[in-house]
Short mmCIF file of C-alpha atoms and ligand atoms in Angstrom, two decimals:
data_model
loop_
_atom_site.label_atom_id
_atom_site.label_comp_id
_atom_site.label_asym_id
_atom_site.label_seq_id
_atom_site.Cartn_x
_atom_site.Cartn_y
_atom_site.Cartn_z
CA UNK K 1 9.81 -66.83 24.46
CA UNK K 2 8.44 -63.88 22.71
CA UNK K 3 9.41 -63.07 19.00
CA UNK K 4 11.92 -60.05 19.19
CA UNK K 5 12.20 -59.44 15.26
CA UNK K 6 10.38 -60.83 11.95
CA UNK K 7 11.00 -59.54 8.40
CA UNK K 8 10.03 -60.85 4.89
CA UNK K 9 12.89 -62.68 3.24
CA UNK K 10 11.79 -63.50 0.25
CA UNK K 11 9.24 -64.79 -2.13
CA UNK K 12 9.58 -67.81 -4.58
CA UNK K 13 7.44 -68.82 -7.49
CA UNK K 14 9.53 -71.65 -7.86
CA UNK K 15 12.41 -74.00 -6.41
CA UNK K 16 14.72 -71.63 -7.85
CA UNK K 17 13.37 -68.74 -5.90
CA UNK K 18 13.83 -70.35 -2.65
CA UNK K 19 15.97 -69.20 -0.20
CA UNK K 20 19.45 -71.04 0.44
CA UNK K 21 18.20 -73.34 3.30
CA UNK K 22 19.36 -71.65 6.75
CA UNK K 23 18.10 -71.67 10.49
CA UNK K 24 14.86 -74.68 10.79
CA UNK K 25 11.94 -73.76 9.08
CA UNK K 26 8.35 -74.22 10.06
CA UNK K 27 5.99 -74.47 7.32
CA UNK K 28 2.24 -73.32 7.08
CA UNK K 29 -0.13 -75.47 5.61
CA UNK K 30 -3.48 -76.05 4.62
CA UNK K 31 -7.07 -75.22 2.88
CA UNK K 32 -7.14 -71.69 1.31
CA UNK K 33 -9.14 -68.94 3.21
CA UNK K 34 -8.15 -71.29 6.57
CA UNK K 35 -6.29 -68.80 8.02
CA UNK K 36 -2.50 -69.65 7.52
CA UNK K 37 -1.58 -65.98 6.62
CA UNK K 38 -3.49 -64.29 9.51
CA UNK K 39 -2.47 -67.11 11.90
CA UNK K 40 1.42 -66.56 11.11
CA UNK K 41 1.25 -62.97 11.79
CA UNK K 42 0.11 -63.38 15.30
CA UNK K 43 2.62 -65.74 15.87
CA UNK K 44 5.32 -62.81 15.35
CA UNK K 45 2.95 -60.69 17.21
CA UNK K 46 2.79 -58.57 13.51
CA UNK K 47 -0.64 -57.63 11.85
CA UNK K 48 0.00 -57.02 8.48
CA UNK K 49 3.69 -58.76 7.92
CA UNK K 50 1.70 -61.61 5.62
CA UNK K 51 -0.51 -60.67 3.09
CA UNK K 52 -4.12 -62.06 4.54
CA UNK K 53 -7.33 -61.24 2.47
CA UNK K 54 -11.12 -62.18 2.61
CA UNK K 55 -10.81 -63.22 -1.35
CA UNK K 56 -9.67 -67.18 -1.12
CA UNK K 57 -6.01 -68.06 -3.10
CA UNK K 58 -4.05 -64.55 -2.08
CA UNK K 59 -0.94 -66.39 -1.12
CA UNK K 60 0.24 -67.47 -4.76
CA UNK K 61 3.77 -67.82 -3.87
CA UNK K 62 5.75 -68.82 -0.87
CA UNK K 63 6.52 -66.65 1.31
CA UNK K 64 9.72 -66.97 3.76
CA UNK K 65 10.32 -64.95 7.36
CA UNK K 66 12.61 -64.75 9.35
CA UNK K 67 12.11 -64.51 12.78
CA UNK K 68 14.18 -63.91 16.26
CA UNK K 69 13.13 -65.19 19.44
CA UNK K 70 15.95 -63.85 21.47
CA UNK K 71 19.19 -65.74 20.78
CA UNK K 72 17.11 -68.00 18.34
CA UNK K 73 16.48 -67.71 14.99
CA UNK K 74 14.27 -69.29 12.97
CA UNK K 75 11.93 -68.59 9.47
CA UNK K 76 8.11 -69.38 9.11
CA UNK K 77 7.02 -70.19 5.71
CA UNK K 78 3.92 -69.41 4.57
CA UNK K 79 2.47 -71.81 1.82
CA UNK K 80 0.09 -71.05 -0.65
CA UNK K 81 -3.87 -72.58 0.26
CA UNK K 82 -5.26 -75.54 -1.82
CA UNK K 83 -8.36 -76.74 -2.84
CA UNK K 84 -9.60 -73.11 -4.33
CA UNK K 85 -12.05 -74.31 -6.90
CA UNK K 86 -11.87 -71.41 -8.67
CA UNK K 87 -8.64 -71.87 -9.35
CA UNK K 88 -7.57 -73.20 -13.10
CA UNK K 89 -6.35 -77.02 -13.62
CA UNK K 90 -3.46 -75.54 -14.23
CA UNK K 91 -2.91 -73.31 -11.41
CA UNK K 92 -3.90 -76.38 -9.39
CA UNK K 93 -1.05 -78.66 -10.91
CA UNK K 94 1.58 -75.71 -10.39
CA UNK K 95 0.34 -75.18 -6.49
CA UNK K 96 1.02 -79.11 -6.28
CA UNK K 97 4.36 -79.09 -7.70
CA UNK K 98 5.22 -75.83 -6.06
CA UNK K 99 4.20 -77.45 -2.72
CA UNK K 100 6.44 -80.90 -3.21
CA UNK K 101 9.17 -79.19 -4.31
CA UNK K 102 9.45 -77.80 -1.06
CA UNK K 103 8.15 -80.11 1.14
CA UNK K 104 9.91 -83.00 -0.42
CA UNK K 105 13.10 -81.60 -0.41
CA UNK K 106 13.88 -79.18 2.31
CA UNK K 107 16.64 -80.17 4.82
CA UNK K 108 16.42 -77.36 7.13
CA UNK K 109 12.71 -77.73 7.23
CA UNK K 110 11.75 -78.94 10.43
CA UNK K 111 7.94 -78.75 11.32
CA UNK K 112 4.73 -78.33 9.68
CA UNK K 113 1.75 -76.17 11.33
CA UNK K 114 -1.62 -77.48 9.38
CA UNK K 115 -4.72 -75.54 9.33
CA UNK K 116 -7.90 -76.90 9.83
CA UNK K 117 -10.96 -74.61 10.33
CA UNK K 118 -12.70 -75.85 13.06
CA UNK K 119 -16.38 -75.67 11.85
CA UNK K 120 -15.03 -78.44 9.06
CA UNK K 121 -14.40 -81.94 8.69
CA UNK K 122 -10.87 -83.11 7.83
CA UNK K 123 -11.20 -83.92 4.80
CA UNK K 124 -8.55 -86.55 2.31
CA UNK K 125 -6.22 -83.45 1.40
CA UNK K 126 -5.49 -83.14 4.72
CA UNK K 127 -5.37 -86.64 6.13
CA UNK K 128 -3.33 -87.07 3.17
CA UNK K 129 -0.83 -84.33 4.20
CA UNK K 130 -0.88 -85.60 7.43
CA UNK K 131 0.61 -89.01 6.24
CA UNK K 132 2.83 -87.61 3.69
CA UNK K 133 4.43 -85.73 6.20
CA UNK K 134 4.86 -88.31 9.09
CA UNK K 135 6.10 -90.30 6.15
CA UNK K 136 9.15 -88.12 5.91
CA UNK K 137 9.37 -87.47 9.84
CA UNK K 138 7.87 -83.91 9.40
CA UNK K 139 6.49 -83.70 12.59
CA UNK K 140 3.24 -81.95 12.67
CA UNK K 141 0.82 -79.67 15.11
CA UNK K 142 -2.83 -79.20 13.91
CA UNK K 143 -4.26 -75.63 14.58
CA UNK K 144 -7.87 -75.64 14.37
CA UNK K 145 -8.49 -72.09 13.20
CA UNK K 146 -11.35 -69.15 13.46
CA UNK K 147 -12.52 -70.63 16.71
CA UNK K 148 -13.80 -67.28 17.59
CA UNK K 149 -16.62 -68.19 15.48
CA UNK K 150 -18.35 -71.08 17.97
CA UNK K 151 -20.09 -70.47 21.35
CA UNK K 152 -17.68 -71.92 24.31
CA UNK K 153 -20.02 -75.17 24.13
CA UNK K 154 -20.11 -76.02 20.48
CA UNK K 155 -16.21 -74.86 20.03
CA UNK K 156 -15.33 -77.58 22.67
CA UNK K 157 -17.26 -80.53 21.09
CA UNK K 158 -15.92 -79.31 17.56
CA UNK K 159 -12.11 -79.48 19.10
CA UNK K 160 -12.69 -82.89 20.70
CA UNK K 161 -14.45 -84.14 17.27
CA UNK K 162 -11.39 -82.94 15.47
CA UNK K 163 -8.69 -84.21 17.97
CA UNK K 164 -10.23 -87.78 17.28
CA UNK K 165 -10.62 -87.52 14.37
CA UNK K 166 -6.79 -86.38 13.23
CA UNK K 167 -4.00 -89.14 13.54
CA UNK K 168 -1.81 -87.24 15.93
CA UNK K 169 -1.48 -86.67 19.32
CA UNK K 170 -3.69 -84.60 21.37
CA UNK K 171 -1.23 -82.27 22.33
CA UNK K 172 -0.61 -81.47 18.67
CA UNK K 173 -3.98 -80.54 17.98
CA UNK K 174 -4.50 -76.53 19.45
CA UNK K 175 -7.47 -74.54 19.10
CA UNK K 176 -6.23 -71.12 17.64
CA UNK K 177 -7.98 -67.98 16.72
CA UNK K 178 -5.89 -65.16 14.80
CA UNK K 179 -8.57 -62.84 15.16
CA UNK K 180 -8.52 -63.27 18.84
CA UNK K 181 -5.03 -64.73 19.67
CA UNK K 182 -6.67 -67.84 21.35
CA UNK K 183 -4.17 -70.71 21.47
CA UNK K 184 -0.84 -68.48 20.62
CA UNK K 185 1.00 -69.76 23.53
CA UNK K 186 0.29 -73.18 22.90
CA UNK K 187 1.42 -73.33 19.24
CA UNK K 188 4.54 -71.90 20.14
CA UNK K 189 4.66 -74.56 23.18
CA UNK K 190 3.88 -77.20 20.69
CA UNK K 191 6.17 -75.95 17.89
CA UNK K 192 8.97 -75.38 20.62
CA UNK K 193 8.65 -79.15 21.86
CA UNK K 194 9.03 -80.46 17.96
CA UNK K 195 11.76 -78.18 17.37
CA UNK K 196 14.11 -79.51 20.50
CA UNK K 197 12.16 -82.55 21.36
CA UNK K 198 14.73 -83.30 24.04
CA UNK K 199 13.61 -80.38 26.63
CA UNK K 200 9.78 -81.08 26.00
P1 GTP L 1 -4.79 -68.08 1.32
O1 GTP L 1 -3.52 -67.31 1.39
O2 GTP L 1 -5.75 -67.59 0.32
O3 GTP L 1 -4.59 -69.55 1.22
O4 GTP L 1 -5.58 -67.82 2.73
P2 GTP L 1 -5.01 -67.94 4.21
O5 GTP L 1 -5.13 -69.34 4.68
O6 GTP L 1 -3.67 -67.30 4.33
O7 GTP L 1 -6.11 -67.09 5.02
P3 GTP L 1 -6.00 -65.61 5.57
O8 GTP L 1 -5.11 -65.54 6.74
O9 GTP L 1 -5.75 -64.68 4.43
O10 GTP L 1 -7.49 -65.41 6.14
C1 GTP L 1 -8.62 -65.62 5.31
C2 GTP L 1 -9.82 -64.90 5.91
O11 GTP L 1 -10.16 -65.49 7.16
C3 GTP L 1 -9.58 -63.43 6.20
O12 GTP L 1 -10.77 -62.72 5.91
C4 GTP L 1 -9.29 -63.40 7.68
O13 GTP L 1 -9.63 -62.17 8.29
C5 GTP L 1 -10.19 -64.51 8.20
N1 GTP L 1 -9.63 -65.12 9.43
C6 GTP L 1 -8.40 -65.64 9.59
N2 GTP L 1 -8.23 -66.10 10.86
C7 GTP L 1 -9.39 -65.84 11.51
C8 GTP L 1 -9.83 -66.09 12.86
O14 GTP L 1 -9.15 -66.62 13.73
N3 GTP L 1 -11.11 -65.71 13.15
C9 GTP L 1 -11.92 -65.12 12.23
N4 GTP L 1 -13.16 -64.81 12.62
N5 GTP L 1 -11.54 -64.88 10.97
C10 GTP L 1 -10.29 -65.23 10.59
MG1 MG L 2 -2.38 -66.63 2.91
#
């Protein structure tokens, strides 16, 4: 189903900026400079909707959208990147509690899309995240990002790598490239089976 309609609702620096929980939300996570921002706009078939930049740690806030696939509505919510060493021990601390406090405590929240550039390893923050969230029954699809960047041979031993090496089912792991649109489909196929897990 395509996306008929996508706006910016708001942005929050904190819990208190957060929207009053609404239609299911599907959250973007993941390293910063992965690719969440870029990634979300081709989902919503928009190229400059989120904020993307080649300077690591642009998304400082959350972001919320709101999006209409036909009769369905629904909001994408783009999280700010970790593990920016640049970044102050400070700054780092109020990413982390900006993070839990939604994560931890979202009803409506009902999926989590986490990054992973494919030319890495996964690394602890992101096996951790993994847990955390299957912990609270987040249920979670792995997008492998910037796969434009590998010949066809070396991308497909870097997706297998990665699909063994994440603790989640194959079909949750999807090769994706914004830049392209490789894997856009999918991720919505994916996302669409966590969302009503009874017609997937
Ligand atoms: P933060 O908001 O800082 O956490 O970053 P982000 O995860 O939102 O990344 P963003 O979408 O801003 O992209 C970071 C950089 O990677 C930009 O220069 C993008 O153009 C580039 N990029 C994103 N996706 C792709 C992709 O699929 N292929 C290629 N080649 N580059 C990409
Ligand atoms: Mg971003």
């Amino acid at each position: 189903m395509r996306v008929t309609f996508a706006e910016i609702l708001t942005s929050a620096a904190d819990r208190a900026g957060f929207p009053p929980p609404g239609s299911p939300e599907i959250a973007f996570l993941g390293r910063s400079n992965v690719g969440k921002s870029s990634l979300l706009n081709r989902l919503v078939n928009r190229k400059q909707l989120a904020r993307t930049s080649g300077t690591p740690g642009k998304t400082r806030l959350i972001h919320f959208y709101r999006v209409e696939r036909g009769a369905a509505e629904l909001r994408l919510v783009d999280l700010p990147g970790y593990g920016y060493a640049k970044v102050s021990k400070s700054e780092r601390q109020r990413w982390q509690r900006l993070i839990e406090d939604y994560l931890g405590d979202r009803p409506t929240l009902r999926a989590a899309v986490l990054l992973q550039d494919v030319r890495r390893d996964i690394s602890e923050d992101e096996t951790l995240l993994v847990e955390w969230l299957a912990e609270r029954d987040i249920p979670t699809v792995l997008a492998l990002t910037k796969v434009d960047k590998l010949k066809p041979m070396r991308r497909a031993q870097r997706v297998r790598a990665l699909r063994l090496a994440a603790n989640l089912p194959a079909h949750r792991v999807i090769a994706t490239s914004a830049e392209k649109g490789i894997g856009v489909p999918d991720l919505w196929t994916a996302l669409d089976e966590t969302l009503h897990p009874s017609s997937g």
